[in-house]
Tab-separated table of C-alpha atoms in Angstrom:
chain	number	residue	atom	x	y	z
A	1	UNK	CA	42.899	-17.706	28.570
A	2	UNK	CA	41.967	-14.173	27.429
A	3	UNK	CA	44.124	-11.053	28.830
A	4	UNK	CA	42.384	-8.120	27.154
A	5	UNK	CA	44.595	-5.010	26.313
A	6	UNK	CA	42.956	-1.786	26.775
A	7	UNK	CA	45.415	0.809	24.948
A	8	UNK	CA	44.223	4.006	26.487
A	9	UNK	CA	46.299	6.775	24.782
A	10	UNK	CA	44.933	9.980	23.047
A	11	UNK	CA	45.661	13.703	22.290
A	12	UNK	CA	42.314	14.834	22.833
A	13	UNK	CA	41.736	16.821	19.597
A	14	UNK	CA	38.727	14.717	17.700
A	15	UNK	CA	36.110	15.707	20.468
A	16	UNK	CA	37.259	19.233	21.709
A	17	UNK	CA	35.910	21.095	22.884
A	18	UNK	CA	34.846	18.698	24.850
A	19	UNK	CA	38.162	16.767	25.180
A	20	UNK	CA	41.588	18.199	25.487
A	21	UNK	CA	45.460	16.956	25.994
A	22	UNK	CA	44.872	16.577	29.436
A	23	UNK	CA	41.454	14.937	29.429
A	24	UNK	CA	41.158	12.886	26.102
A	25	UNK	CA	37.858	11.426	24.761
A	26	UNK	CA	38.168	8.463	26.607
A	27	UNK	CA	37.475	9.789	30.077
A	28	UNK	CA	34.643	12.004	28.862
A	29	UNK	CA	31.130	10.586	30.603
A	30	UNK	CA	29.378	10.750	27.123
A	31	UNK	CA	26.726	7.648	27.516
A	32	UNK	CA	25.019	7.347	30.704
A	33	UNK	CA	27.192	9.299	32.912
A	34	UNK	CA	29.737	7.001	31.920
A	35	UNK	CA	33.195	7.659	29.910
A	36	UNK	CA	34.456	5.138	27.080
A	37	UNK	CA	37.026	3.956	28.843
A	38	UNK	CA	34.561	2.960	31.585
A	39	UNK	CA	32.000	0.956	29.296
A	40	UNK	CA	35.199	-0.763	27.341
A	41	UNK	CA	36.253	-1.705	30.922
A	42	UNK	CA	33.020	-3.552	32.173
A	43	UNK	CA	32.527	-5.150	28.462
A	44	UNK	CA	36.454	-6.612	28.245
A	45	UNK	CA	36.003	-7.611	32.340
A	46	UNK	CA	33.421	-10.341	32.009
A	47	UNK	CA	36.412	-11.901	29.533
A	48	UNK	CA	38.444	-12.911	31.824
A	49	UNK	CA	40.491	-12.250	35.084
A	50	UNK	CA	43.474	-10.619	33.642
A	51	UNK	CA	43.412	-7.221	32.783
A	52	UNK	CA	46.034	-4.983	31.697
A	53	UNK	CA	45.912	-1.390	30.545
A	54	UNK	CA	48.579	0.659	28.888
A	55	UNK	CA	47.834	4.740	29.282
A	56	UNK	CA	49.617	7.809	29.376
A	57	UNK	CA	51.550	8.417	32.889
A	58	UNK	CA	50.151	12.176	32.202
A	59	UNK	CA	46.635	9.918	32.590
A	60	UNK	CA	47.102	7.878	35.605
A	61	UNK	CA	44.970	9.345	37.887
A	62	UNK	CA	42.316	9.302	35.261
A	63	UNK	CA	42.617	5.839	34.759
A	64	UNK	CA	43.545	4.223	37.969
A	65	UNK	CA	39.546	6.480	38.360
A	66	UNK	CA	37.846	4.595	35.456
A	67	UNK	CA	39.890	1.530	37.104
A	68	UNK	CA	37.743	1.434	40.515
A	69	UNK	CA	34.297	1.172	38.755
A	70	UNK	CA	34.895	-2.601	37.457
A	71	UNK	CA	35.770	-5.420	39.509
A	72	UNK	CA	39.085	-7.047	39.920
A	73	UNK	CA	42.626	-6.165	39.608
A	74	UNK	CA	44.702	-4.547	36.421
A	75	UNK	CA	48.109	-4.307	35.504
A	76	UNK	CA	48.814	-0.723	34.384
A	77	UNK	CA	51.576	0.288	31.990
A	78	UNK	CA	52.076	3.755	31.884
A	79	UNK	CA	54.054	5.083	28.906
A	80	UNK	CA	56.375	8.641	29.791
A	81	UNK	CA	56.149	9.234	26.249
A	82	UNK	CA	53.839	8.314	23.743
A	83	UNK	CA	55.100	5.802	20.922
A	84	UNK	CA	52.320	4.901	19.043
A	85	UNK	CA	50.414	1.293	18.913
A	86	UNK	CA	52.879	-0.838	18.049
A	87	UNK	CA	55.395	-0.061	21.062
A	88	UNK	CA	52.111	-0.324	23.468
A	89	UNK	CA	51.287	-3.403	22.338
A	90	UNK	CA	54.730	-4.983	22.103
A	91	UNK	CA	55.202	-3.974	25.815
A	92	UNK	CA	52.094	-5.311	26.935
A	93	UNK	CA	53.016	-8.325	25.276
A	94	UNK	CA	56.634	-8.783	26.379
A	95	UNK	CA	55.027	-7.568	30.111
A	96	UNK	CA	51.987	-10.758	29.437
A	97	UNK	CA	54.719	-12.812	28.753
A	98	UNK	CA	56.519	-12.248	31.786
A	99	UNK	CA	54.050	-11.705	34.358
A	100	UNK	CA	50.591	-13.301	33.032
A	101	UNK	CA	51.068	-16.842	31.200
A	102	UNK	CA	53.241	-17.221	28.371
A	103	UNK	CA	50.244	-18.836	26.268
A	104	UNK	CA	47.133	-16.091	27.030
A	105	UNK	CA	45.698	-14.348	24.440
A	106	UNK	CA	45.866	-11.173	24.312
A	107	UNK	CA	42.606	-8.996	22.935
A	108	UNK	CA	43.943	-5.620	22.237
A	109	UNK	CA	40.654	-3.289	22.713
A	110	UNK	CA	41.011	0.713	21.759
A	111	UNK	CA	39.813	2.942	25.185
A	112	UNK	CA	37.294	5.279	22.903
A	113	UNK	CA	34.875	3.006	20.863
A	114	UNK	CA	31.346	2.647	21.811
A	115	UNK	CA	29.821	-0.655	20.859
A	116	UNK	CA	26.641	-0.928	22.714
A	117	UNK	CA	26.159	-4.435	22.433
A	118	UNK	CA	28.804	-6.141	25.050
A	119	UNK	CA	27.014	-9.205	24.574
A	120	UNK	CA	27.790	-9.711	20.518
A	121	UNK	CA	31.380	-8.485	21.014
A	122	UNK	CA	32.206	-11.335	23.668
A	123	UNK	CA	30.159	-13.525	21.784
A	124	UNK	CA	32.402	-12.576	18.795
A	125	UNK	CA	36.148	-12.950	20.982
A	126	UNK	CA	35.109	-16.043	22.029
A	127	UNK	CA	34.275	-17.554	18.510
A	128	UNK	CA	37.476	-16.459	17.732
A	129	UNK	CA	39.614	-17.764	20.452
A	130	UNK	CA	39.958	-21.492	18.670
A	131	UNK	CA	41.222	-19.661	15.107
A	132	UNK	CA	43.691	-18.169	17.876
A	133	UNK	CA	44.834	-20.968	19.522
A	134	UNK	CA	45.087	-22.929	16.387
A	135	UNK	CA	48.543	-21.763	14.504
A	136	UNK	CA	51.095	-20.691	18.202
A	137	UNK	CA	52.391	-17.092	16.337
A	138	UNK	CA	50.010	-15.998	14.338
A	139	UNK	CA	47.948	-12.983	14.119
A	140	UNK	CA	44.352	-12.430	13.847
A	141	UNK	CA	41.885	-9.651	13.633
A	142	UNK	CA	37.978	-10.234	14.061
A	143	UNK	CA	35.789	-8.502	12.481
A	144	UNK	CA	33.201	-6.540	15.061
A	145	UNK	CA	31.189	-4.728	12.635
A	146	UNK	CA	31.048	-1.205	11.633
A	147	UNK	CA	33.328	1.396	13.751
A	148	UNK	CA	31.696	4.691	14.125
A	149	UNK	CA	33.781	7.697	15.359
A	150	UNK	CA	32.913	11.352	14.833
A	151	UNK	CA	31.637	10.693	11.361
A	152	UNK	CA	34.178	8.141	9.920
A	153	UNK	CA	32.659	4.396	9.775
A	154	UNK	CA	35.171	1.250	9.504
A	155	UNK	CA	34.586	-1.800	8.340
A	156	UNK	CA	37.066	-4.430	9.354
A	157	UNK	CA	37.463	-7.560	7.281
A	158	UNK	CA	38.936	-10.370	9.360
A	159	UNK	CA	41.553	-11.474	8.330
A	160	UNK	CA	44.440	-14.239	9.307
A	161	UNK	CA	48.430	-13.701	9.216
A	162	UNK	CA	50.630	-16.101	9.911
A	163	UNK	CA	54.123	-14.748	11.483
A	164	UNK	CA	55.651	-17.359	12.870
């Protein structure tokens, strides 16, 4: 089973003036009325049914917002101070653990890409999941493809860690 991740954190300073602290990138409506958070939302839903999204608690109205335009329930963490990726992804984890099953998967999707084709990227987690599944501990990273964000493109090589 799939649990994706959305890590919804940001300072708002790579789009102002158009973002800010107190409304970062990811809540801007920038394609189609709709903000990045929103689109990574509906193309992580169709996943699975488990959902969990860690955000600022400065950003919970904002997200609990973004929250009732997909289907389905969430589980929102909601960090009182920011701690960077690691610590938001080694809560959601411990939290997964705990709450979700002990043996989901979880996808761990930034809030403020735009990849317009939803259909390649779950065609891309799911192709994955077996390399996943295969060695209990280990680590993986897919590659999606080229990353564009204000100017700087990424490309990802996937590549396999085992930590366990």
């Amino acid at each position: 089973m799939i649990t994706p991740v959305v890590l919804c954190r940001g300072s708002g300073t790579r789009l102002w003036p158009l973002s800010r602290k107190s409304f970062p990138k990811q809540f801007v409506p920038l394609i189609n009325g709709k903000s990045l958070l929103q689109l990574t939302l509906e193309r992580v839903r169709q996943l699975g049914p488990g959902l969990m999204v860690v955000a600022a608690e400065a950003h919970r109205f904002m997200v609990a917002d973004a929250l009732q335009t997909v289907p389905g329930s969430a589980q929102v963490i909601l960090e009182p101070v920011a701690r960077n990726t690691a610590a938001a992804m080694a809560l959601a984890a411990l939290l997964a653990e705990q709450n979700v099953q002990p043996e989901a998967l979880l996808l761990f999707c930034p809030s403020d890409h735009h990849i317009p084709d939803a259909a390649a990227f779950a065609r891309t987690v799911e192709q994955g999941v077996p390399a996943a599944e295969g060695d209990h501990g280990a680590v993986r990273r897919v590659d999606v493809g080229v990353v564009r964000e204000v100017g700087v493109a990424l490309a990802l090589d996937a590549v396999a860690l085992g930590v366990g």
